[in-house]
Coordinates of C-alpha atoms and ligand atoms in Angstrom, one line a residue:
X1 CA 9.0 -12.8 17.8
X2 CA 12.6 -11.8 17.4
X3 CA 13.9 -9.4 14.7
X4 CA 16.3 -10.5 12.0
X5 CA 19.4 -8.3 12.0
X6 CA 23.0 -9.0 11.2
X7 CA 22.2 -12.5 10.0
X8 CA 20.7 -13.5 13.3
X9 CA 17.3 -13.6 15.1
X10 CA 17.8 -11.1 17.9
X11 CA 16.0 -10.8 21.2
X12 CA 16.2 -7.5 23.2
X13 CA 15.2 -6.6 26.7
X14 CA 13.5 -3.5 25.4
X15 CA 10.3 -4.8 23.7
X16 CA 7.2 -3.5 22.1
X17 CA 3.8 -5.2 22.5
X18 CA 1.8 -6.3 19.5
X19 CA -1.9 -5.8 20.3
X20 CA -5.0 -7.4 18.8
X21 CA -7.1 -4.4 17.7
X22 CA -10.3 -6.5 18.4
X23 CA -9.8 -6.8 22.2
X24 CA -6.5 -5.1 22.9
X25 CA -4.9 -8.3 24.2
X26 CA -1.2 -8.7 23.7
X27 CA -0.6 -11.3 21.0
X28 CA 3.2 -11.1 21.0
X29 CA 6.2 -8.8 21.5
X30 CA 9.0 -7.6 19.2
X31 CA 12.3 -6.0 20.0
X32 CA 12.6 -2.2 20.0
X33 CA 15.7 -1.6 17.8
X34 CA 18.4 0.8 18.9
X35 CA 20.8 2.9 16.8
X36 CA 23.4 0.1 17.1
X37 CA 20.9 -2.3 15.6
X38 CA 20.3 0.1 12.6
X39 CA 24.1 0.2 12.1
X40 CA 24.4 -3.6 12.3
X41 CA 21.5 -4.0 9.9
X42 CA 23.0 -1.6 7.3
X43 CA 26.6 -2.9 7.5
X44 CA 25.3 -6.5 7.0
X45 CA 23.0 -5.3 4.2
X46 CA 26.0 -3.7 2.5
X47 CA 27.7 -7.1 2.6
X48 CA 24.5 -8.8 1.5
X49 CA 24.3 -6.5 -1.5
X50 CA 27.7 -7.7 -2.7
X51 CA 26.6 -11.4 -2.1
X52 CA 23.2 -11.3 -3.9
X53 CA 24.6 -9.3 -6.8
X54 CA 26.8 -12.3 -7.6
X55 CA 23.7 -14.6 -7.9
X56 CA 22.2 -15.2 -11.3
X57 CA 18.7 -14.1 -12.3
X58 CA 17.8 -17.8 -12.5
X59 CA 19.0 -18.4 -8.9
X60 CA 16.9 -15.5 -7.7
X61 CA 13.9 -16.8 -9.8
X62 CA 14.2 -20.2 -8.0
X63 CA 14.4 -18.6 -4.6
X64 CA 11.4 -16.3 -5.0
X65 CA 9.4 -19.1 -6.7
X66 CA 10.2 -21.3 -3.7
X67 CA 9.2 -18.5 -1.3
X68 CA 5.8 -18.1 -3.1
X69 CA 5.2 -21.9 -2.7
X70 CA 6.1 -21.8 1.0
X71 CA 3.8 -18.8 1.5
X72 CA 1.0 -20.8 -0.1
X73 CA 1.8 -23.8 2.1
X74 CA 1.6 -21.6 5.3
X75 CA -1.3 -19.5 4.1
X76 CA -3.8 -20.3 6.8
X77 CA -1.3 -19.6 9.5
X78 CA -0.4 -16.3 7.9
X79 CA -4.0 -15.2 7.4
X80 CA -4.6 -15.7 11.1
X81 CA -1.5 -13.6 12.0
X82 CA -2.8 -10.8 9.7
X83 CA -6.2 -10.8 11.3
X84 CA -4.8 -11.0 14.8
X85 CA -2.4 -8.1 14.4
X86 CA -4.3 -5.9 11.9
X87 CA -8.0 -6.6 12.6
X88 CA -9.2 -7.2 9.1
X89 CA -11.8 -10.0 8.7
X90 CA -10.3 -13.4 8.0
X91 CA -11.6 -13.7 4.4
X92 CA -9.8 -10.4 3.6
X93 CA -6.7 -11.7 5.3
X94 CA -6.8 -15.0 3.2
X95 CA -7.2 -12.8 0.1
X96 CA -4.2 -10.8 1.2
X97 CA -2.1 -13.9 1.5
X98 CA -3.2 -15.2 -1.9
X99 CA -2.2 -11.8 -3.3
X100 CA 1.2 -12.0 -1.7
X101 CA 1.8 -15.4 -3.3
X102 CA 1.0 -13.7 -6.6
X103 CA 3.4 -10.8 -5.8
X104 CA 6.3 -13.1 -5.1
X105 CA 5.5 -15.3 -8.2
X106 CA 5.5 -12.2 -10.4
X107 CA 8.7 -11.0 -8.8
X108 CA 10.3 -14.4 -9.4
X109 CA 9.5 -14.0 -13.1
X110 CA 11.0 -10.5 -13.2
X111 CA 14.3 -11.9 -11.9
X112 CA 14.8 -13.5 -15.3
X113 CA 14.0 -10.4 -17.3
X114 CA 16.5 -7.8 -16.2
X115 CA 17.9 -6.5 -19.4
X116 CA 19.3 -3.5 -21.2
X117 CA 18.9 -2.5 -24.8
X118 CA 21.1 -1.8 -27.9
X119 CA 21.4 2.0 -28.3
X120 CA 21.7 3.0 -32.0
X121 CA 24.7 5.3 -31.5
X122 CA 25.3 5.6 -35.2
X123 CA 22.3 7.8 -35.3
X124 CA 24.2 10.5 -33.5
X125 CA 26.3 12.9 -35.6
X126 CA 29.9 11.8 -36.0
X127 CA 29.3 8.6 -34.0
X128 CA 29.2 6.2 -37.0
X129 CA 31.7 3.7 -35.7
X130 CA 30.4 3.5 -32.2
X131 CA 28.1 0.8 -30.8
X132 CA 26.4 0.9 -27.4
X133 CA 24.1 -0.9 -25.1
X134 CA 22.7 -0.5 -21.6
X135 CA 23.3 -2.8 -18.6
X136 CA 20.7 -3.0 -15.8
X137 CA 22.3 -3.4 -12.4
X138 CA 21.0 -3.6 -8.8
X139 CA 20.9 -0.5 -6.7
X140 CA 22.6 -2.1 -3.7
X141 CA 21.0 -1.6 -0.3
X142 CA 17.2 -1.0 -0.4
X143 CA 15.3 0.2 2.7
X144 CA 11.7 -0.9 2.6
X145 CA 9.3 0.9 5.0
X146 CA 5.7 -0.4 5.1
X147 CA 2.4 0.6 6.7
X148 CA 0.0 -1.3 9.0
X149 CA -2.9 -1.9 6.7
X150 CA -1.6 -4.7 4.4
X151 CA 1.2 -6.1 6.6
X152 CA 2.1 -8.9 4.3
X153 CA 1.3 -8.0 0.7
X154 CA 2.8 -4.5 0.8
X155 CA 6.0 -5.9 2.3
X156 CA 6.0 -8.5 -0.5
X157 CA 5.6 -5.7 -3.1
X158 CA 8.9 -4.2 -1.8
X159 CA 11.0 -7.3 -0.9
X160 CA 10.0 -9.4 -4.0
X161 CA 11.2 -6.8 -6.6
X162 CA 14.2 -5.7 -4.5
X163 CA 15.5 -9.3 -4.4
X164 CA 14.5 -10.0 -8.0
X165 CA 16.6 -7.1 -9.1
X166 CA 19.6 -8.4 -7.1
X167 CA 19.5 -6.0 -4.1
X168 CA 19.8 -6.6 -0.4
X169 CA 16.8 -5.3 1.6
X170 CA 16.2 -3.9 5.1
X171 CA 12.5 -4.2 6.0
X172 CA 11.1 -1.8 8.6
X173 CA 7.5 -2.9 9.1
X174 CA 4.8 -0.8 10.9
X175 CA 5.1 -1.1 14.7
X176 CA 1.4 -2.0 14.9
X177 CA 1.8 -5.0 12.6
X178 CA 5.3 -6.4 12.5
X179 CA 4.5 -10.2 12.8
X180 CA 3.5 -10.8 9.1
X181 CA 6.8 -9.2 7.9
X182 CA 8.9 -11.2 10.4
X183 CA 7.1 -14.4 9.3
X184 CA 7.7 -13.5 5.6
X185 CA 11.4 -13.0 6.4
X186 CA 11.6 -16.5 7.9
X187 CA 10.0 -17.9 4.7
X188 CA 12.4 -16.0 2.4
X189 CA 15.4 -17.4 4.4
X190 CA 13.9 -20.9 4.3
X191 CA 13.5 -20.4 0.5
X192 CA 17.3 -19.7 0.2
X193 CA 17.7 -15.9 0.3
X194 CA 21.4 -15.3 1.2
X195 CA 21.4 -14.5 4.9
X196 CA 23.0 -11.0 4.8
X197 CA 20.7 -10.0 1.9
X198 CA 17.6 -9.6 4.1
X199 CA 17.0 -7.9 7.4
X200 CA 13.8 -7.2 9.3
X201 CA 14.3 -4.5 12.0
X202 CA 11.4 -3.7 14.4
X203 CA 11.0 -0.5 16.4
X204 CA 9.3 2.8 16.1
X205 CA 9.8 4.7 12.8
X206 CA 10.3 7.8 14.9
X207 CA 13.3 6.1 16.6
X208 CA 15.1 4.5 13.7
X209 CA 13.6 6.0 10.6
X210 CA 15.9 9.0 10.2
X211 CA 19.0 6.9 10.7
X212 CA 17.8 4.3 8.2
X213 CA 16.8 6.9 5.6
X214 CA 19.8 9.2 5.8
X215 CA 22.5 6.6 5.8
X216 CA 24.8 6.8 2.8
X217 CA 25.1 3.0 2.6
X218 CA 21.5 3.0 1.4
X219 CA 20.9 3.7 -2.3
X220 CA 17.1 3.2 -2.5
X221 CA 14.2 3.8 -0.2
X222 CA 10.8 2.4 -1.0
X223 CA 8.1 3.8 1.3
X224 CA 4.4 3.1 1.7
X225 CA 2.6 5.2 4.3
X226 CA 1.2 8.6 5.1
X227 CA 2.0 11.8 3.2
X228 CA 3.7 13.5 6.1
X229 CA 6.0 10.7 7.0
X230 CA 6.8 10.3 3.2
X231 CA 7.7 14.0 3.0
X232 CA 10.0 13.7 6.1
X233 CA 11.7 10.6 4.5
X234 CA 12.3 12.5 1.3
X235 CA 14.0 15.3 3.2
X236 CA 16.2 12.9 5.2
X237 CA 17.1 10.7 2.2
X238 CA 19.2 13.3 0.4
X239 CA 20.7 12.0 -2.9
X240 CA 19.0 8.6 -3.0
X241 CA 16.4 7.0 -5.2
X242 CA 13.0 7.0 -3.6
X243 CA 9.6 5.5 -4.3
X244 CA 6.7 7.1 -2.4
X245 CA 3.3 5.3 -2.1
X246 CA 1.2 7.7 -0.1
X247 CA -2.4 8.5 0.9
X248 CA -5.5 9.6 -0.9
X249 CA -9.2 10.7 -0.5
X250 CA -10.3 8.8 -3.6
X251 CA -13.4 10.1 -5.5
X252 CA -16.1 8.1 -7.3
X253 CA -18.3 9.9 -9.8
X254 CA -21.8 8.6 -10.4
X255 CA -23.3 9.8 -13.7
X256 CA -27.1 9.7 -14.2
X257 CA -27.0 6.6 -16.5
X258 CA -25.2 4.4 -13.9
X259 CA -26.6 1.1 -12.8
X260 CA -27.3 2.0 -9.2
X261 CA -27.5 -1.6 -8.0
X262 CA -23.9 -2.2 -9.2
X263 CA -22.9 1.2 -7.8
X264 CA -24.2 0.3 -4.4
X265 CA -22.4 -3.1 -4.4
X266 CA -19.2 -1.3 -5.5
X267 CA -19.4 1.3 -2.8
X268 CA -19.9 -1.3 -0.1
X269 CA -17.0 -3.4 -1.5
X270 CA -14.6 -0.5 -2.0
X271 CA -15.5 1.9 0.8
X272 CA -15.7 -0.4 3.9
X273 CA -13.3 -3.3 3.4
X274 CA -10.6 -3.4 6.1
X275 CA -12.8 -0.8 7.9
X276 CA -12.0 1.8 5.2
X277 CA -8.3 1.6 6.0
X278 CA -7.2 1.2 2.4
X279 CA -5.2 3.9 0.7
X280 CA -7.6 3.7 -2.3
X281 CA -10.9 3.4 -0.4
X282 CA -13.9 5.1 -1.9
X283 CA -14.1 8.2 0.3
X284 CA -15.9 10.9 -1.8
X285 CA -18.9 9.9 -3.9
X286 CA -19.7 12.7 -6.3
X287 CA -23.3 11.9 -7.5
X288 CA -25.1 13.9 -10.2
X289 CA -28.3 15.5 -8.9
X290 CA -30.8 13.6 -11.1
X291 CA -29.8 10.3 -9.4
X292 CA -28.7 11.6 -6.0
X293 CA -31.8 10.7 -4.0
X294 CA -32.2 7.3 -5.7
X295 CA -28.5 6.4 -5.1
X296 CA -28.9 7.2 -1.4
X297 CA -32.0 5.1 -1.1
X298 CA -30.3 2.1 -2.9
X299 CA -27.1 2.5 -0.9
X300 CA -28.4 3.0 2.7
X301 CA -29.7 -0.5 3.3
X302 CA -26.6 -2.1 1.9
X303 CA -24.4 -0.1 4.3
X304 CA -26.8 -1.0 7.2
X305 CA -26.3 -4.7 6.3
X306 CA -22.5 -4.6 7.1
X307 CA -22.3 -6.3 10.4
X308 CA -19.2 -5.8 12.7
X309 CA -17.7 -8.2 15.2
X310 CA -14.8 -10.5 15.8
X311 CA -12.8 -10.5 12.6
X312 CA -11.9 -14.2 13.1
X313 CA -15.7 -15.0 12.9
X314 CA -16.5 -16.0 9.3
X315 CA -19.9 -14.2 9.6
X316 CA -18.4 -10.8 10.4
X317 CA -18.3 -8.3 7.5
X318 CA -16.2 -5.6 9.1
X319 CA -13.7 -5.6 11.9
X320 CA -12.3 -2.9 14.2
X321 CA -10.0 0.0 13.2
X322 CA -6.3 -0.5 14.0
X323 CA -6.5 1.6 17.3
X324 CA -9.2 3.3 19.4
X325 CA -7.6 6.7 18.8
X326 CA -8.1 6.3 15.1
X327 CA -11.8 5.5 15.6
X328 CA -12.1 8.5 17.9
X329 CA -10.5 10.7 15.1
X330 CA -13.0 9.4 12.5
X331 CA -15.9 10.0 14.9
X332 CA -14.8 13.6 15.5
X333 CA -14.5 14.2 11.7
X334 CA -18.0 12.8 11.2
X335 CA -19.4 14.9 14.1
X336 CA -17.7 18.0 12.7
X337 CA -19.4 17.4 9.3
X338 CA -22.8 16.9 11.0
X339 CA -22.4 20.2 12.9
X340 CA -21.7 21.9 9.5
X341 CA -24.9 20.5 7.9
X342 CA -24.1 17.0 6.5
X343 CA -26.6 14.3 7.2
X344 CA -25.5 11.0 8.8
X345 CA -27.8 8.5 7.1
X346 CA -26.3 5.3 8.5
X347 CA -23.9 4.6 11.4
X348 CA -21.9 7.4 13.1
X349 CA -21.5 5.5 16.4
X350 CA -18.3 4.2 18.0
X351 CA -17.6 1.5 20.5
X352 CA -13.9 1.2 21.4
X353 CA -11.9 0.7 18.2
X354 CA -15.1 -0.1 16.3
X355 CA -16.5 2.7 14.2
X356 CA -19.9 1.7 12.6
X357 CA -20.1 1.6 8.8
X358 CA -21.2 5.1 8.1
X359 CA -22.9 6.9 5.2
X360 CA -23.0 10.7 5.2
X361 CA -25.0 12.8 2.6
X362 CA -24.9 16.5 1.7
X363 CA -21.2 16.6 2.3
X364 CA -19.5 19.9 1.3
X365 CA -16.1 19.6 -0.4
X366 CA -14.4 21.7 2.2
X367 CA -15.5 19.4 5.1
X368 CA -12.6 17.4 6.6
X369 CA -14.3 14.0 5.8
X370 CA -14.0 15.1 2.1
X371 CA -10.9 17.1 1.7
X372 CA -8.5 15.2 3.9
X373 CA -7.7 11.4 4.0
X374 CA -10.2 9.8 6.3
X375 CA -8.8 6.3 6.4
X376 CA -11.9 4.9 8.1
X377 CA -15.3 3.2 7.4
X378 CA -17.3 6.3 6.3
X379 CA -18.3 7.3 2.8
X380 CA -19.2 11.0 2.1
X381 CA -21.8 11.7 -0.7
X382 CA -21.8 15.1 -2.4
X383 CA -24.3 16.3 -5.0
X384 CA -22.9 17.7 -8.2
X385 CA -24.4 19.3 -11.3
X386 CA -22.4 18.3 -14.4
X387 CA -19.5 16.1 -15.5
X388 CA -17.3 19.2 -15.6
X389 CA -18.2 20.0 -12.0
X390 CA -17.7 16.4 -10.9
X391 CA -14.2 16.2 -12.6
X392 CA -13.3 19.6 -11.1
X393 CA -14.3 18.3 -7.6
X394 CA -12.5 15.0 -8.1
X395 CA -9.3 17.0 -8.9
X396 CA -9.8 19.5 -6.0
X397 CA -7.4 17.8 -3.7
X398 CA -3.6 17.5 -3.3
X399 CA -4.0 13.7 -3.6
X400 CA -4.2 11.7 -6.8
X401 CA -3.9 8.0 -6.2
X402 CA -7.1 6.4 -7.6
X403 CA -10.6 7.5 -8.9
X404 CA -13.7 5.9 -10.4
X405 CA -16.7 6.7 -12.5
X406 CA -19.9 4.9 -13.2
X407 CA -21.4 5.6 -16.6
X408 CA -22.4 3.8 -19.8
X409 CA -21.4 6.9 -21.9
X410 CA -18.1 6.4 -23.6
X411 CA -17.4 10.1 -24.0
X412 CA -17.9 10.7 -20.3
X413 CA -15.8 7.7 -19.4
X414 CA -12.8 8.7 -21.5
X415 CA -13.1 12.3 -20.5
X416 CA -12.8 11.1 -16.9
X417 CA -9.8 9.0 -17.7
X418 CA -8.0 11.9 -19.5
X419 CA -8.9 14.7 -17.1
X420 CA -8.9 13.2 -13.6
X421 CA -5.4 13.5 -12.1
X422 CA -5.0 10.1 -10.5
X423 CA -2.6 7.2 -11.0
X424 CA -5.3 4.6 -11.3
X425 CA -8.7 5.2 -13.0
X426 CA -11.6 2.8 -12.8
X427 CA -14.6 2.8 -15.2
X428 CA -17.7 1.1 -13.7
X429 CA -16.1 0.2 -10.4
X430 CA -14.9 2.0 -7.3
X431 CA -11.3 3.3 -6.9
X432 CA -10.3 0.4 -4.6
X433 CA -9.2 -2.3 -7.0
X434 CA -5.8 -3.5 -7.7
X435 CA -4.2 -6.5 -9.5
X436 CA -0.7 -7.1 -8.3
X437 CA 0.8 -7.1 -11.8
X438 CA -0.4 -3.7 -12.8
X439 CA 1.6 -0.4 -12.5
X440 CA 0.3 1.1 -9.3
X441 CA 1.2 4.5 -7.7
X442 CA -0.1 8.0 -7.3
X443 CA 0.2 11.4 -8.8
X444 CA 0.5 14.7 -7.0
X445 CA 1.0 14.3 -3.2
X446 CA 0.0 10.6 -3.4
X447 CA 3.6 10.0 -4.3
X448 CA 5.8 9.0 -7.2
X449 CA 7.3 5.8 -8.7
X450 CA 5.3 2.7 -9.4
X451 CA 4.8 -0.7 -7.7
X452 CA 3.8 -3.9 -9.4
X453 CA 6.8 -6.2 -9.8
X454 CA 7.6 -5.4 -13.4
X455 CA 7.6 -1.7 -12.7
X456 CA 9.2 -1.9 -9.2
X457 CA 12.2 -3.8 -10.6
X458 CA 12.9 -0.8 -12.8
X459 CA 12.7 1.5 -9.8
X460 CA 15.0 -0.8 -7.8
X461 CA 17.7 -1.1 -10.5
X462 CA 19.9 1.3 -12.4
X463 CA 21.1 1.7 -16.0
X464 CA 24.7 1.8 -17.1
X465 CA 25.6 2.8 -20.6
X466 CA 28.4 0.9 -22.4
X467 CA 30.0 2.5 -25.5
X468 CA 32.3 0.6 -27.9
X469 CA 34.6 2.9 -29.8
X470 CA 35.4 0.8 -32.9
X471 CA 38.4 1.5 -35.1
Ligands
NAP1 P1 2.6 5.9 8.6 O1 2.2 6.3 10.0 O2 3.1 6.9 7.7 O3 3.7 4.7 8.8 C1 4.2 4.0 7.7 C2 5.6 3.5 8.1 O4 6.5 4.6 8.3 C3 5.6 2.7 9.4 O5 6.4 1.6 9.3 C4 6.1 3.7 10.4 O6 6.7 3.1 11.6 C5 7.2 4.4 9.5 N1 7.6 5.7 10.0 C6 7.0 6.5 10.9 N2 7.8 7.6 11.1 C7 8.9 7.4 10.4 C8 10.1 8.2 10.1 N3 10.3 9.4 10.7 N4 11.0 7.8 9.3 C9 10.8 6.6 8.6 N5 9.7 5.8 8.8 C10 8.8 6.2 9.7 O7 1.4 5.1 7.9 P2 0.3 4.0 8.5 O8 -0.6 4.7 9.5 O9 1.1 2.8 8.9 O10 -0.5 3.7 7.1 C11 -1.5 4.5 6.7 C12 -1.1 5.4 5.5 O11 -0.4 4.6 4.5 C13 -2.3 6.1 4.9 O12 -1.9 7.4 4.6 C14 -2.4 5.3 3.6 O13 -3.1 6.0 2.6 C15 -1.0 5.0 3.2 N6 -0.9 3.8 2.3 C16 -0.6 4.1 1.0 C17 -0.6 3.0 0.1 C18 -0.2 3.2 -1.3 O14 0.1 2.2 -2.0 N7 -0.2 4.4 -1.8 C19 -0.9 1.7 0.6 C20 -1.2 1.5 1.9 C21 -1.3 2.6 2.8 P3 5.9 3.0 12.9 O15 4.7 2.1 12.7 O16 6.9 2.5 13.9 O17 5.4 4.4 13.2

């Protein structure tokens, strides 16, 4: 596909191959952007910011609503693109498209709700004859950098609110999975987004990222990706607004009163979907000792039953990882844990980019599969003694994106919600659950700022204060 820069679909002789993670075949190519392309994208986006700012909220509502309808219309085509470039199974890809339809629909609604508030200035000493109100205005140019693992919906979560708030946006999709974002750009243009208000630039983040993030024409950066790239972007950004949606090693606490059948279902659903490559995947299961053995017996056959294969085949339950090097990394972390005394109960094998669904018991918190973000299809189970110890282990990480607990005890559940430092907390389900309308984002080194269109629109707009000095 071509990239969309400067109001045109551009081809380049310097191209990057987009590979199918299942069999490594080339499914398409995209241009490798140069510094000149970055400059063209940003100068066009600066013009686009002026153009879209002049549109009404109702105009933007109509455009985004139309884009959501078109997305729905093209959903089977888009689901296939997602599976081909990302490797997730086709049912998960269809679900991602339906979520992106939701995200754009919610963004459309928010375009009508940008508002300020009256400020009771007469409450300030000596300000009795003043009145004031706030005006919410767009930021201007938004740079949206997205990761590979949800190549459509995480782009929609940035572009939808950015346009709803009246900004222009420059999308930089992940190099592994640029096709869904380019197709979404086509759809947004077809729906009527003013041409200079959207750009989709392809190429390595390491080539173009610094230039995009440090440019003074950009007012807002919204980034989803790894912690280290996020930190680099923050340093390069300087005096700009930034939203950071970063990684995690999400914990799930299992108390002795948990329904173990439901727990096993939840761990399978939240630990292995998209081959574990979800920022809020269940990675660390912290199970209290009285139910530890029983949990492992209930869970093992469920993990064994996850079959792998061609993600386009409706019968496949888990596809490949994005690249073989990632599968090799996961294998080495699992081997390292095994050498240090953990027990691999299910899986542990690798074939190319496929890493088998893996369950590991007796994991120590200091092992890499527990204390760093694994981002692969393995779940680590650690025995623990009390709710205090479980909460302390859950918090013993620099991440804080999502966490879960299984219990019927209200006191334990609320204690978990109050004391575990994570942006999303799930009672009686695993940490990997998200509705697109909810505020979503991490604490600690999992980032800052919230997504979810209602909340992202706030992050992508600014407040002006207007004061009337009455005589
Ligand atoms: P990544 O390697 O950090 O890449 C994310 C994006 O950043 C890509 O578009 C990448 O481009 C770009 N990039 C790389 N270097 C850059 C630079 N110097 N300046 C600007 N941009 C740069 O992450 P990933 O492997 O795609 O995704 C996995 C990570 O994302 C995990 O850590 C996961 O937890 C996190 N994630 C978080 C959330 C959340 O909501 N919190 C959701 C999904 C994923 P290239 O592809 O060209 O390198």
